[in-house]
Amino acid sequence: MPSHLSAVLGYGETRGLLLIVVVMAIMIPIVLLMGYFSDRIGAKRVVQGGLAGLVLLSVPSFLLIGNGKVLWVFLGLVILGIFSSSFQGTMPSLLPSLFYTEVRYGALAITYNISASVFGGTTPLVVSWLINWTGDRLIPAYYLVAVSVIGLIVVTKFVKDPSGKALRGSPPAVEEKHEIKEVLQDPEEALWWREEKEQREKERV
């Protein structure tokens, strides 16, 4: 966004950075709020809401930013910041839940950092090239819509909501005996119990 504001829109570098700093400060309590909502309604739903919001409002947000007037630029940045907060407030709990206990930290570190480098690191270059090639200043909005659609499909189809459940590969935990039946109704938890039972039987033999 700093590159887009200064290089593409000709917005003053200092003024653009100041706006972004203010928006990021506003995002801090919103990130905490998104974390709260993820505990209440599930991290997956919060992420889906953020992705859907970016699909619908990325173009209007960049139209506001492209207006050049401080108030409209600020409003456009705030809209994008709100939806970005939905990821920052949920990803620290959602991403580790995608991996089994035995490989969790290594798998998360490798996949997250490679993807952040490949996609996050190249985005300014790719977007700048597309703007230069097409002459369309809304390219960042289209790019954001496209990756949000991909994210929405992937999260909806492949990601299970971990809220209120034991992490994959971890033993299920219950407080009361009557909760055991509910845990065993979950296919993954039931599989864990069976594997654990078989392992104990092997150890006895």
mmCIF file with all atom_site columns, C-alpha atoms in Angstrom:
data_model
loop_
_atom_site.group_PDB
_atom_site.id
_atom_site.type_symbol
_atom_site.label_atom_id
_atom_site.label_alt_id
_atom_site.label_comp_id
_atom_site.label_asym_id
_atom_site.label_entity_id
_atom_site.label_seq_id
_atom_site.pdbx_PDB_ins_code
_atom_site.Cartn_x
_atom_site.Cartn_y
_atom_site.Cartn_z
_atom_site.occupancy
_atom_site.B_iso_or_equiv
_atom_site.pdbx_formal_charge
_atom_site.auth_seq_id
_atom_site.auth_comp_id
_atom_site.auth_asym_id
_atom_site.auth_atom_id
_atom_site.pdbx_PDB_model_num
ATOM 1   C CA . MET A 1 1   ? 0.000   0.000   0.000   1.00 0.00 ? 1   MET A CA 1
ATOM 2   C CA . PRO A 1 2   ? 2.804   2.530   0.674   1.00 0.00 ? 2   PRO A CA 1
ATOM 3   C CA . SER A 1 3   ? 4.192   1.780   -2.800  1.00 0.00 ? 3   SER A CA 1
ATOM 4   C CA . HIS A 1 4   ? 0.752   2.100   -4.383  1.00 0.00 ? 4   HIS A CA 1
ATOM 5   C CA . LEU A 1 5   ? 0.008   5.399   -2.669  1.00 0.00 ? 5   LEU A CA 1
ATOM 6   C CA . SER A 1 6   ? 3.316   7.040   -3.542  1.00 0.00 ? 6   SER A CA 1
ATOM 7   C CA . ALA A 1 7   ? 4.433   5.502   -6.848  1.00 0.00 ? 7   ALA A CA 1
ATOM 8   C CA . VAL A 1 8   ? 1.071   4.898   -8.550  1.00 0.00 ? 8   VAL A CA 1
ATOM 9   C CA . LEU A 1 9   ? -1.257  7.529   -7.112  1.00 0.00 ? 9   LEU A CA 1
ATOM 10  C CA . GLY A 1 10  ? 1.399   10.200  -6.582  1.00 0.00 ? 10  GLY A CA 1
ATOM 11  C CA . TYR A 1 11  ? 0.371   10.587  -2.957  1.00 0.00 ? 11  TYR A CA 1
ATOM 12  C CA . GLY A 1 12  ? 2.968   12.168  -0.677  1.00 0.00 ? 12  GLY A CA 1
ATOM 13  C CA . GLU A 1 13  ? 5.166   9.479   0.847   1.00 0.00 ? 13  GLU A CA 1
ATOM 14  C CA . THR A 1 14  ? 5.144   10.958  4.355   1.00 0.00 ? 14  THR A CA 1
ATOM 15  C CA . ARG A 1 15  ? 1.412   11.633  4.318   1.00 0.00 ? 15  ARG A CA 1
ATOM 16  C CA . GLY A 1 16  ? 0.685   8.147   2.963   1.00 0.00 ? 16  GLY A CA 1
ATOM 17  C CA . LEU A 1 17  ? 2.818   6.454   5.627   1.00 0.00 ? 17  LEU A CA 1
ATOM 18  C CA . LEU A 1 18  ? 1.200   8.538   8.345   1.00 0.00 ? 18  LEU A CA 1
ATOM 19  C CA . LEU A 1 19  ? -2.263  7.463   7.204   1.00 0.00 ? 19  LEU A CA 1
ATOM 20  C CA . ILE A 1 20  ? -1.204  3.818   7.171   1.00 0.00 ? 20  ILE A CA 1
ATOM 21  C CA . VAL A 1 21  ? 0.253   4.108   10.696  1.00 0.00 ? 21  VAL A CA 1
ATOM 22  C CA . VAL A 1 22  ? -3.021  5.603   11.958  1.00 0.00 ? 22  VAL A CA 1
ATOM 23  C CA . VAL A 1 23  ? -5.034  2.830   10.278  1.00 0.00 ? 23  VAL A CA 1
ATOM 24  C CA . MET A 1 24  ? -2.756  0.158   11.771  1.00 0.00 ? 24  MET A CA 1
ATOM 25  C CA . ALA A 1 25  ? -3.264  1.674   15.222  1.00 0.00 ? 25  ALA A CA 1
ATOM 26  C CA . ILE A 1 26  ? -7.038  1.464   14.673  1.00 0.00 ? 26  ILE A CA 1
ATOM 27  C CA . MET A 1 27  ? -6.626  -2.170  13.633  1.00 0.00 ? 27  MET A CA 1
ATOM 28  C CA . ILE A 1 28  ? -5.112  -3.213  16.990  1.00 0.00 ? 28  ILE A CA 1
ATOM 29  C CA . PRO A 1 29  ? -8.404  -3.354  18.956  1.00 0.00 ? 29  PRO A CA 1
ATOM 30  C CA . ILE A 1 30  ? -10.167 -4.792  15.885  1.00 0.00 ? 30  ILE A CA 1
ATOM 31  C CA . VAL A 1 31  ? -7.655  -7.676  15.774  1.00 0.00 ? 31  VAL A CA 1
ATOM 32  C CA . LEU A 1 32  ? -8.429  -8.401  19.437  1.00 0.00 ? 32  LEU A CA 1
ATOM 33  C CA . LEU A 1 33  ? -12.152 -8.250  18.662  1.00 0.00 ? 33  LEU A CA 1
ATOM 34  C CA . MET A 1 34  ? -11.739 -10.707 15.779  1.00 0.00 ? 34  MET A CA 1
ATOM 35  C CA . GLY A 1 35  ? -9.888  -13.058 18.132  1.00 0.00 ? 35  GLY A CA 1
ATOM 36  C CA . TYR A 1 36  ? -12.800 -12.783 20.567  1.00 0.00 ? 36  TYR A CA 1
ATOM 37  C CA . PHE A 1 37  ? -15.312 -13.569 17.809  1.00 0.00 ? 37  PHE A CA 1
ATOM 38  C CA . SER A 1 38  ? -13.221 -16.533 16.640  1.00 0.00 ? 38  SER A CA 1
ATOM 39  C CA . ASP A 1 39  ? -13.523 -18.026 20.139  1.00 0.00 ? 39  ASP A CA 1
ATOM 40  C CA . ARG A 1 40  ? -17.279 -17.504 20.090  1.00 0.00 ? 40  ARG A CA 1
ATOM 41  C CA . ILE A 1 41  ? -18.368 -18.392 16.528  1.00 0.00 ? 41  ILE A CA 1
ATOM 42  C CA . GLY A 1 42  ? -15.278 -20.166 15.185  1.00 0.00 ? 42  GLY A CA 1
ATOM 43  C CA . ALA A 1 43  ? -12.097 -19.003 13.459  1.00 0.00 ? 43  ALA A CA 1
ATOM 44  C CA . LYS A 1 44  ? -13.201 -20.456 10.129  1.00 0.00 ? 44  LYS A CA 1
ATOM 45  C CA . ARG A 1 45  ? -16.323 -18.283 10.017  1.00 0.00 ? 45  ARG A CA 1
ATOM 46  C CA . VAL A 1 46  ? -14.347 -15.152 10.853  1.00 0.00 ? 46  VAL A CA 1
ATOM 47  C CA . VAL A 1 47  ? -11.846 -15.881 8.064   1.00 0.00 ? 47  VAL A CA 1
ATOM 48  C CA . GLN A 1 48  ? -14.668 -16.597 5.619   1.00 0.00 ? 48  GLN A CA 1
ATOM 49  C CA . GLY A 1 49  ? -16.285 -13.280 6.568   1.00 0.00 ? 49  GLY A CA 1
ATOM 50  C CA . GLY A 1 50  ? -13.016 -11.413 5.973   1.00 0.00 ? 50  GLY A CA 1
ATOM 51  C CA . LEU A 1 51  ? -12.478 -13.054 2.584   1.00 0.00 ? 51  LEU A CA 1
ATOM 52  C CA . ALA A 1 52  ? -16.071 -12.421 1.507   1.00 0.00 ? 52  ALA A CA 1
ATOM 53  C CA . GLY A 1 53  ? -15.726 -8.786  2.588   1.00 0.00 ? 53  GLY A CA 1
ATOM 54  C CA . LEU A 1 54  ? -12.593 -8.355  0.470   1.00 0.00 ? 54  LEU A CA 1
ATOM 55  C CA . VAL A 1 55  ? -14.321 -9.922  -2.534  1.00 0.00 ? 55  VAL A CA 1
ATOM 56  C CA . LEU A 1 56  ? -17.205 -7.453  -2.240  1.00 0.00 ? 56  LEU A CA 1
ATOM 57  C CA . LEU A 1 57  ? -15.441 -4.297  -1.069  1.00 0.00 ? 57  LEU A CA 1
ATOM 58  C CA . SER A 1 58  ? -11.894 -4.347  -2.486  1.00 0.00 ? 58  SER A CA 1
ATOM 59  C CA . VAL A 1 59  ? -12.871 -2.454  -5.644  1.00 0.00 ? 59  VAL A CA 1
ATOM 60  C CA . PRO A 1 60  ? -14.941 0.198   -3.777  1.00 0.00 ? 60  PRO A CA 1
ATOM 61  C CA . SER A 1 61  ? -12.080 0.605   -1.276  1.00 0.00 ? 61  SER A CA 1
ATOM 62  C CA . PHE A 1 62  ? -9.503  1.214   -4.006  1.00 0.00 ? 62  PHE A CA 1
ATOM 63  C CA . LEU A 1 63  ? -11.878 3.630   -5.730  1.00 0.00 ? 63  LEU A CA 1
ATOM 64  C CA . LEU A 1 64  ? -11.998 5.617   -2.481  1.00 0.00 ? 64  LEU A CA 1
ATOM 65  C CA . ILE A 1 65  ? -8.203  5.438   -2.154  1.00 0.00 ? 65  ILE A CA 1
ATOM 66  C CA . GLY A 1 66  ? -7.787  6.526   -5.769  1.00 0.00 ? 66  GLY A CA 1
ATOM 67  C CA . ASN A 1 67  ? -9.860  9.638   -5.072  1.00 0.00 ? 67  ASN A CA 1
ATOM 68  C CA . GLY A 1 68  ? -6.776  11.199  -3.488  1.00 0.00 ? 68  GLY A CA 1
ATOM 69  C CA . LYS A 1 69  ? -8.597  13.201  -0.811  1.00 0.00 ? 69  LYS A CA 1
ATOM 70  C CA . VAL A 1 70  ? -7.391  12.438  2.694   1.00 0.00 ? 70  VAL A CA 1
ATOM 71  C CA . LEU A 1 71  ? -10.793 11.481  4.120   1.00 0.00 ? 71  LEU A CA 1
ATOM 72  C CA . TRP A 1 72  ? -11.647 9.087   1.278   1.00 0.00 ? 72  TRP A CA 1
ATOM 73  C CA . VAL A 1 73  ? -8.164  7.540   1.241   1.00 0.00 ? 73  VAL A CA 1
ATOM 74  C CA . PHE A 1 74  ? -8.399  7.038   4.994   1.00 0.00 ? 74  PHE A CA 1
ATOM 75  C CA . LEU A 1 75  ? -11.865 5.439   4.696   1.00 0.00 ? 75  LEU A CA 1
ATOM 76  C CA . GLY A 1 76  ? -10.679 3.069   1.957   1.00 0.00 ? 76  GLY A CA 1
ATOM 77  C CA . LEU A 1 77  ? -7.671  2.026   4.048   1.00 0.00 ? 77  LEU A CA 1
ATOM 78  C CA . VAL A 1 78  ? -9.852  1.452   7.122   1.00 0.00 ? 78  VAL A CA 1
ATOM 79  C CA . ILE A 1 79  ? -12.203 -0.831  5.171   1.00 0.00 ? 79  ILE A CA 1
ATOM 80  C CA . LEU A 1 80  ? -9.280  -2.932  3.951   1.00 0.00 ? 80  LEU A CA 1
ATOM 81  C CA . GLY A 1 81  ? -7.769  -2.869  7.449   1.00 0.00 ? 81  GLY A CA 1
ATOM 82  C CA . ILE A 1 82  ? -10.935 -4.224  9.060   1.00 0.00 ? 82  ILE A CA 1
ATOM 83  C CA . PHE A 1 83  ? -10.990 -7.257  6.803   1.00 0.00 ? 83  PHE A CA 1
ATOM 84  C CA . SER A 1 84  ? -7.246  -7.788  7.196   1.00 0.00 ? 84  SER A CA 1
ATOM 85  C CA . SER A 1 85  ? -7.798  -7.841  10.957  1.00 0.00 ? 85  SER A CA 1
ATOM 86  C CA . SER A 1 86  ? -10.061 -10.851 10.569  1.00 0.00 ? 86  SER A CA 1
ATOM 87  C CA . PHE A 1 87  ? -7.005  -12.865 9.466   1.00 0.00 ? 87  PHE A CA 1
ATOM 88  C CA . GLN A 1 88  ? -4.549  -11.448 11.978  1.00 0.00 ? 88  GLN A CA 1
ATOM 89  C CA . GLY A 1 89  ? -6.927  -12.193 14.842  1.00 0.00 ? 89  GLY A CA 1
ATOM 90  C CA . THR A 1 90  ? -7.512  -15.821 13.849  1.00 0.00 ? 90  THR A CA 1
ATOM 91  C CA . MET A 1 91  ? -4.463  -17.174 12.006  1.00 0.00 ? 91  MET A CA 1
ATOM 92  C CA . PRO A 1 92  ? -2.279  -17.708 15.127  1.00 0.00 ? 92  PRO A CA 1
ATOM 93  C CA . SER A 1 93  ? -4.807  -20.310 16.306  1.00 0.00 ? 93  SER A CA 1
ATOM 94  C CA . LEU A 1 94  ? -6.116  -21.552 12.950  1.00 0.00 ? 94  LEU A CA 1
ATOM 95  C CA . LEU A 1 95  ? -2.838  -22.290 11.159  1.00 0.00 ? 95  LEU A CA 1
ATOM 96  C CA . PRO A 1 96  ? -1.298  -24.583 13.834  1.00 0.00 ? 96  PRO A CA 1
ATOM 97  C CA . SER A 1 97  ? -4.513  -26.622 13.873  1.00 0.00 ? 97  SER A CA 1
ATOM 98  C CA . LEU A 1 98  ? -3.939  -27.647 10.238  1.00 0.00 ? 98  LEU A CA 1
ATOM 99  C CA . PHE A 1 99  ? -1.018  -29.902 11.209  1.00 0.00 ? 99  PHE A CA 1
ATOM 100 C CA . TYR A 1 100 ? -0.614  -32.939 13.413  1.00 0.00 ? 100 TYR A CA 1
ATOM 101 C CA . THR A 1 101 ? 1.220   -32.626 16.707  1.00 0.00 ? 101 THR A CA 1
ATOM 102 C CA . GLU A 1 102 ? 4.305   -34.542 15.547  1.00 0.00 ? 102 GLU A CA 1
ATOM 103 C CA . VAL A 1 103 ? 5.079   -32.129 12.702  1.00 0.00 ? 103 VAL A CA 1
ATOM 104 C CA . ARG A 1 104 ? 3.220   -28.983 13.766  1.00 0.00 ? 104 ARG A CA 1
ATOM 105 C CA . TYR A 1 105 ? 5.983   -26.422 14.287  1.00 0.00 ? 105 TYR A CA 1
ATOM 106 C CA . GLY A 1 106 ? 8.226   -27.547 11.452  1.00 0.00 ? 106 GLY A CA 1
ATOM 107 C CA . ALA A 1 107 ? 5.396   -27.849 8.920   1.00 0.00 ? 107 ALA A CA 1
ATOM 108 C CA . LEU A 1 108 ? 3.916   -24.504 9.930   1.00 0.00 ? 108 LEU A CA 1
ATOM 109 C CA . ALA A 1 109 ? 7.269   -22.712 9.778   1.00 0.00 ? 109 ALA A CA 1
ATOM 110 C CA . ILE A 1 110 ? 8.121   -24.124 6.344   1.00 0.00 ? 110 ILE A CA 1
ATOM 111 C CA . THR A 1 111 ? 4.734   -23.628 4.671   1.00 0.00 ? 111 THR A CA 1
ATOM 112 C CA . TYR A 1 112 ? 4.012   -20.219 6.171   1.00 0.00 ? 112 TYR A CA 1
ATOM 113 C CA . ASN A 1 113 ? 7.394   -18.669 5.429   1.00 0.00 ? 113 ASN A CA 1
ATOM 114 C CA . ILE A 1 114 ? 7.675   -20.075 1.924   1.00 0.00 ? 114 ILE A CA 1
ATOM 115 C CA . SER A 1 115 ? 4.181   -18.899 0.993   1.00 0.00 ? 115 SER A CA 1
ATOM 116 C CA . ALA A 1 116 ? 4.729   -15.481 2.627   1.00 0.00 ? 116 ALA A CA 1
ATOM 117 C CA . SER A 1 117 ? 7.981   -15.063 0.681   1.00 0.00 ? 117 SER A CA 1
ATOM 118 C CA . VAL A 1 118 ? 6.708   -16.305 -2.674  1.00 0.00 ? 118 VAL A CA 1
ATOM 119 C CA . PHE A 1 119 ? 3.335   -14.561 -2.676  1.00 0.00 ? 119 PHE A CA 1
ATOM 120 C CA . GLY A 1 120 ? 3.724   -11.706 -0.198  1.00 0.00 ? 120 GLY A CA 1
ATOM 121 C CA . GLY A 1 121 ? 7.195   -10.794 -1.397  1.00 0.00 ? 121 GLY A CA 1
ATOM 122 C CA . THR A 1 122 ? 6.325   -10.728 -5.093  1.00 0.00 ? 122 THR A CA 1
ATOM 123 C CA . THR A 1 123 ? 2.935   -8.992  -4.861  1.00 0.00 ? 123 THR A CA 1
ATOM 124 C CA . PRO A 1 124 ? 4.217   -5.375  -5.148  1.00 0.00 ? 124 PRO A CA 1
ATOM 125 C CA . LEU A 1 125 ? 6.338   -6.334  -8.166  1.00 0.00 ? 125 LEU A CA 1
ATOM 126 C CA . VAL A 1 126 ? 3.552   -8.245  -9.919  1.00 0.00 ? 126 VAL A CA 1
ATOM 127 C CA . VAL A 1 127 ? 0.920   -5.588  -9.212  1.00 0.00 ? 127 VAL A CA 1
ATOM 128 C CA . SER A 1 128 ? 3.207   -2.743  -10.343 1.00 0.00 ? 128 SER A CA 1
ATOM 129 C CA . TRP A 1 129 ? 3.995   -4.608  -13.567 1.00 0.00 ? 129 TRP A CA 1
ATOM 130 C CA . LEU A 1 130 ? 0.289   -5.244  -14.238 1.00 0.00 ? 130 LEU A CA 1
ATOM 131 C CA . ILE A 1 131 ? -0.571  -1.587  -13.624 1.00 0.00 ? 131 ILE A CA 1
ATOM 132 C CA . ASN A 1 132 ? 2.229   -0.491  -15.971 1.00 0.00 ? 132 ASN A CA 1
ATOM 133 C CA . TRP A 1 133 ? 1.120   -3.019  -18.605 1.00 0.00 ? 133 TRP A CA 1
ATOM 134 C CA . THR A 1 134 ? -2.641  -2.331  -18.455 1.00 0.00 ? 134 THR A CA 1
ATOM 135 C CA . GLY A 1 135 ? -2.707  1.272   -17.257 1.00 0.00 ? 135 GLY A CA 1
ATOM 136 C CA . ASP A 1 136 ? -5.500  0.312   -14.839 1.00 0.00 ? 136 ASP A CA 1
ATOM 137 C CA . ARG A 1 137 ? -4.990  1.608   -11.306 1.00 0.00 ? 137 ARG A CA 1
ATOM 138 C CA . LEU A 1 138 ? -7.583  -0.815  -9.931  1.00 0.00 ? 138 LEU A CA 1
ATOM 139 C CA . ILE A 1 139 ? -5.328  -3.813  -10.625 1.00 0.00 ? 139 ILE A CA 1
ATOM 140 C CA . PRO A 1 140 ? -4.512  -4.185  -6.873  1.00 0.00 ? 140 PRO A CA 1
ATOM 141 C CA . ALA A 1 141 ? -8.241  -4.465  -6.159  1.00 0.00 ? 141 ALA A CA 1
ATOM 142 C CA . TYR A 1 142 ? -8.734  -7.119  -8.857  1.00 0.00 ? 142 TYR A CA 1
ATOM 143 C CA . TYR A 1 143 ? -5.694  -8.986  -7.547  1.00 0.00 ? 143 TYR A CA 1
ATOM 144 C CA . LEU A 1 144 ? -7.098  -8.887  -4.018  1.00 0.00 ? 144 LEU A CA 1
ATOM 145 C CA . VAL A 1 145 ? -10.508 -10.098 -5.203  1.00 0.00 ? 145 VAL A CA 1
ATOM 146 C CA . ALA A 1 146 ? -8.911  -12.989 -7.122  1.00 0.00 ? 146 ALA A CA 1
ATOM 147 C CA . VAL A 1 147 ? -6.787  -14.253 -4.217  1.00 0.00 ? 147 VAL A CA 1
ATOM 148 C CA . SER A 1 148 ? -9.713  -13.797 -1.815  1.00 0.00 ? 148 SER A CA 1
ATOM 149 C CA . VAL A 1 149 ? -11.938 -15.955 -4.026  1.00 0.00 ? 149 VAL A CA 1
ATOM 150 C CA . ILE A 1 150 ? -9.221  -18.644 -4.052  1.00 0.00 ? 150 ILE A CA 1
ATOM 151 C CA . GLY A 1 151 ? -8.874  -18.333 -0.272  1.00 0.00 ? 151 GLY A CA 1
ATOM 152 C CA . LEU A 1 152 ? -12.629 -18.555 0.240   1.00 0.00 ? 152 LEU A CA 1
ATOM 153 C CA . ILE A 1 153 ? -12.823 -21.769 -1.795  1.00 0.00 ? 153 ILE A CA 1
ATOM 154 C CA . VAL A 1 154 ? -9.855  -23.345 0.001   1.00 0.00 ? 154 VAL A CA 1
ATOM 155 C CA . VAL A 1 155 ? -11.012 -22.384 3.516   1.00 0.00 ? 155 VAL A CA 1
ATOM 156 C CA . THR A 1 156 ? -14.596 -23.507 2.874   1.00 0.00 ? 156 THR A CA 1
ATOM 157 C CA . LYS A 1 157 ? -13.654 -26.807 1.250   1.00 0.00 ? 157 LYS A CA 1
ATOM 158 C CA . PHE A 1 158 ? -10.515 -27.944 3.060   1.00 0.00 ? 158 PHE A CA 1
ATOM 159 C CA . VAL A 1 159 ? -10.190 -26.216 6.446   1.00 0.00 ? 159 VAL A CA 1
ATOM 160 C CA . LYS A 1 160 ? -11.967 -27.643 9.488   1.00 0.00 ? 160 LYS A CA 1
ATOM 161 C CA . ASP A 1 161 ? -12.854 -25.286 12.301  1.00 0.00 ? 161 ASP A CA 1
ATOM 162 C CA . PRO A 1 162 ? -10.667 -26.185 15.309  1.00 0.00 ? 162 PRO A CA 1
ATOM 163 C CA . SER A 1 163 ? -12.632 -24.081 17.796  1.00 0.00 ? 163 SER A CA 1
ATOM 164 C CA . GLY A 1 164 ? -13.454 -26.035 20.935  1.00 0.00 ? 164 GLY A CA 1
ATOM 165 C CA . LYS A 1 165 ? -11.604 -29.153 19.745  1.00 0.00 ? 165 LYS A CA 1
ATOM 166 C CA . ALA A 1 166 ? -8.275  -30.733 20.598  1.00 0.00 ? 166 ALA A CA 1
ATOM 167 C CA . LEU A 1 167 ? -5.496  -30.063 18.081  1.00 0.00 ? 167 LEU A CA 1
ATOM 168 C CA . ARG A 1 168 ? -4.953  -32.806 15.512  1.00 0.00 ? 168 ARG A CA 1
ATOM 169 C CA . GLY A 1 169 ? -2.792  -35.555 16.911  1.00 0.00 ? 169 GLY A CA 1
ATOM 170 C CA . SER A 1 170 ? -3.370  -34.431 20.492  1.00 0.00 ? 170 SER A CA 1
ATOM 171 C CA . PRO A 1 171 ? -5.330  -36.613 22.905  1.00 0.00 ? 171 PRO A CA 1
ATOM 172 C CA . PRO A 1 172 ? -8.927  -35.461 23.304  1.00 0.00 ? 172 PRO A CA 1
ATOM 173 C CA . ALA A 1 173 ? -9.674  -33.902 26.661  1.00 0.00 ? 173 ALA A CA 1
ATOM 174 C CA . VAL A 1 174 ? -12.944 -33.985 28.575  1.00 0.00 ? 174 VAL A CA 1
ATOM 175 C CA . GLU A 1 175 ? -13.996 -32.575 31.932  1.00 0.00 ? 175 GLU A CA 1
ATOM 176 C CA . GLU A 1 176 ? -16.887 -34.932 32.660  1.00 0.00 ? 176 GLU A CA 1
ATOM 177 C CA . LYS A 1 177 ? -17.499 -38.603 31.835  1.00 0.00 ? 177 LYS A CA 1
ATOM 178 C CA . HIS A 1 178 ? -20.680 -37.839 29.905  1.00 0.00 ? 178 HIS A CA 1
ATOM 179 C CA . GLU A 1 179 ? -18.605 -35.811 27.421  1.00 0.00 ? 179 GLU A CA 1
ATOM 180 C CA . ILE A 1 180 ? -16.702 -38.911 26.281  1.00 0.00 ? 180 ILE A CA 1
ATOM 181 C CA . LYS A 1 181 ? -19.632 -40.047 24.135  1.00 0.00 ? 181 LYS A CA 1
ATOM 182 C CA . GLU A 1 182 ? -19.743 -36.662 22.364  1.00 0.00 ? 182 GLU A CA 1
ATOM 183 C CA . VAL A 1 183 ? -15.993 -36.783 21.686  1.00 0.00 ? 183 VAL A CA 1
ATOM 184 C CA . LEU A 1 184 ? -16.218 -40.278 20.219  1.00 0.00 ? 184 LEU A CA 1
ATOM 185 C CA . GLN A 1 185 ? -18.857 -39.100 17.751  1.00 0.00 ? 185 GLN A CA 1
ATOM 186 C CA . ASP A 1 186 ? -16.164 -37.021 16.036  1.00 0.00 ? 186 ASP A CA 1
ATOM 187 C CA . PRO A 1 187 ? -14.516 -39.341 13.420  1.00 0.00 ? 187 PRO A CA 1
ATOM 188 C CA . GLU A 1 188 ? -11.019 -37.928 14.006  1.00 0.00 ? 188 GLU A CA 1
ATOM 189 C CA . GLU A 1 189 ? -11.288 -38.231 17.781  1.00 0.00 ? 189 GLU A CA 1
ATOM 190 C CA . ALA A 1 190 ? -12.715 -41.750 17.518  1.00 0.00 ? 190 ALA A CA 1
ATOM 191 C CA . LEU A 1 191 ? -9.811  -42.735 15.248  1.00 0.00 ? 191 LEU A CA 1
ATOM 192 C CA . TRP A 1 192 ? -7.349  -41.357 17.808  1.00 0.00 ? 192 TRP A CA 1
ATOM 193 C CA . TRP A 1 193 ? -8.963  -43.402 20.586  1.00 0.00 ? 193 TRP A CA 1
ATOM 194 C CA . ARG A 1 194 ? -8.812  -46.592 18.495  1.00 0.00 ? 194 ARG A CA 1
ATOM 195 C CA . GLU A 1 195 ? -5.173  -46.044 17.513  1.00 0.00 ? 195 GLU A CA 1
ATOM 196 C CA . GLU A 1 196 ? -4.245  -45.269 21.119  1.00 0.00 ? 196 GLU A CA 1
ATOM 197 C CA . LYS A 1 197 ? -6.010  -48.438 22.319  1.00 0.00 ? 197 LYS A CA 1
ATOM 198 C CA . GLU A 1 198 ? -4.238  -50.556 19.694  1.00 0.00 ? 198 GLU A CA 1
ATOM 199 C CA . GLN A 1 199 ? -0.886  -49.039 20.645  1.00 0.00 ? 199 GLN A CA 1
ATOM 200 C CA . ARG A 1 200 ? -1.431  -49.843 24.317  1.00 0.00 ? 200 ARG A CA 1
ATOM 201 C CA . GLU A 1 201 ? -2.387  -53.410 23.451  1.00 0.00 ? 201 GLU A CA 1
ATOM 202 C CA . LYS A 1 202 ? 0.806   -53.810 21.415  1.00 0.00 ? 202 LYS A CA 1
ATOM 203 C CA . GLU A 1 203 ? 2.877   -52.476 24.287  1.00 0.00 ? 203 GLU A CA 1
ATOM 204 C CA . ARG A 1 204 ? 1.285   -55.027 26.659  1.00 0.00 ? 204 ARG A CA 1
ATOM 205 C CA . VAL A 1 205 ? 2.136   -57.861 24.239  1.00 0.00 ? 205 VAL A CA 1
#
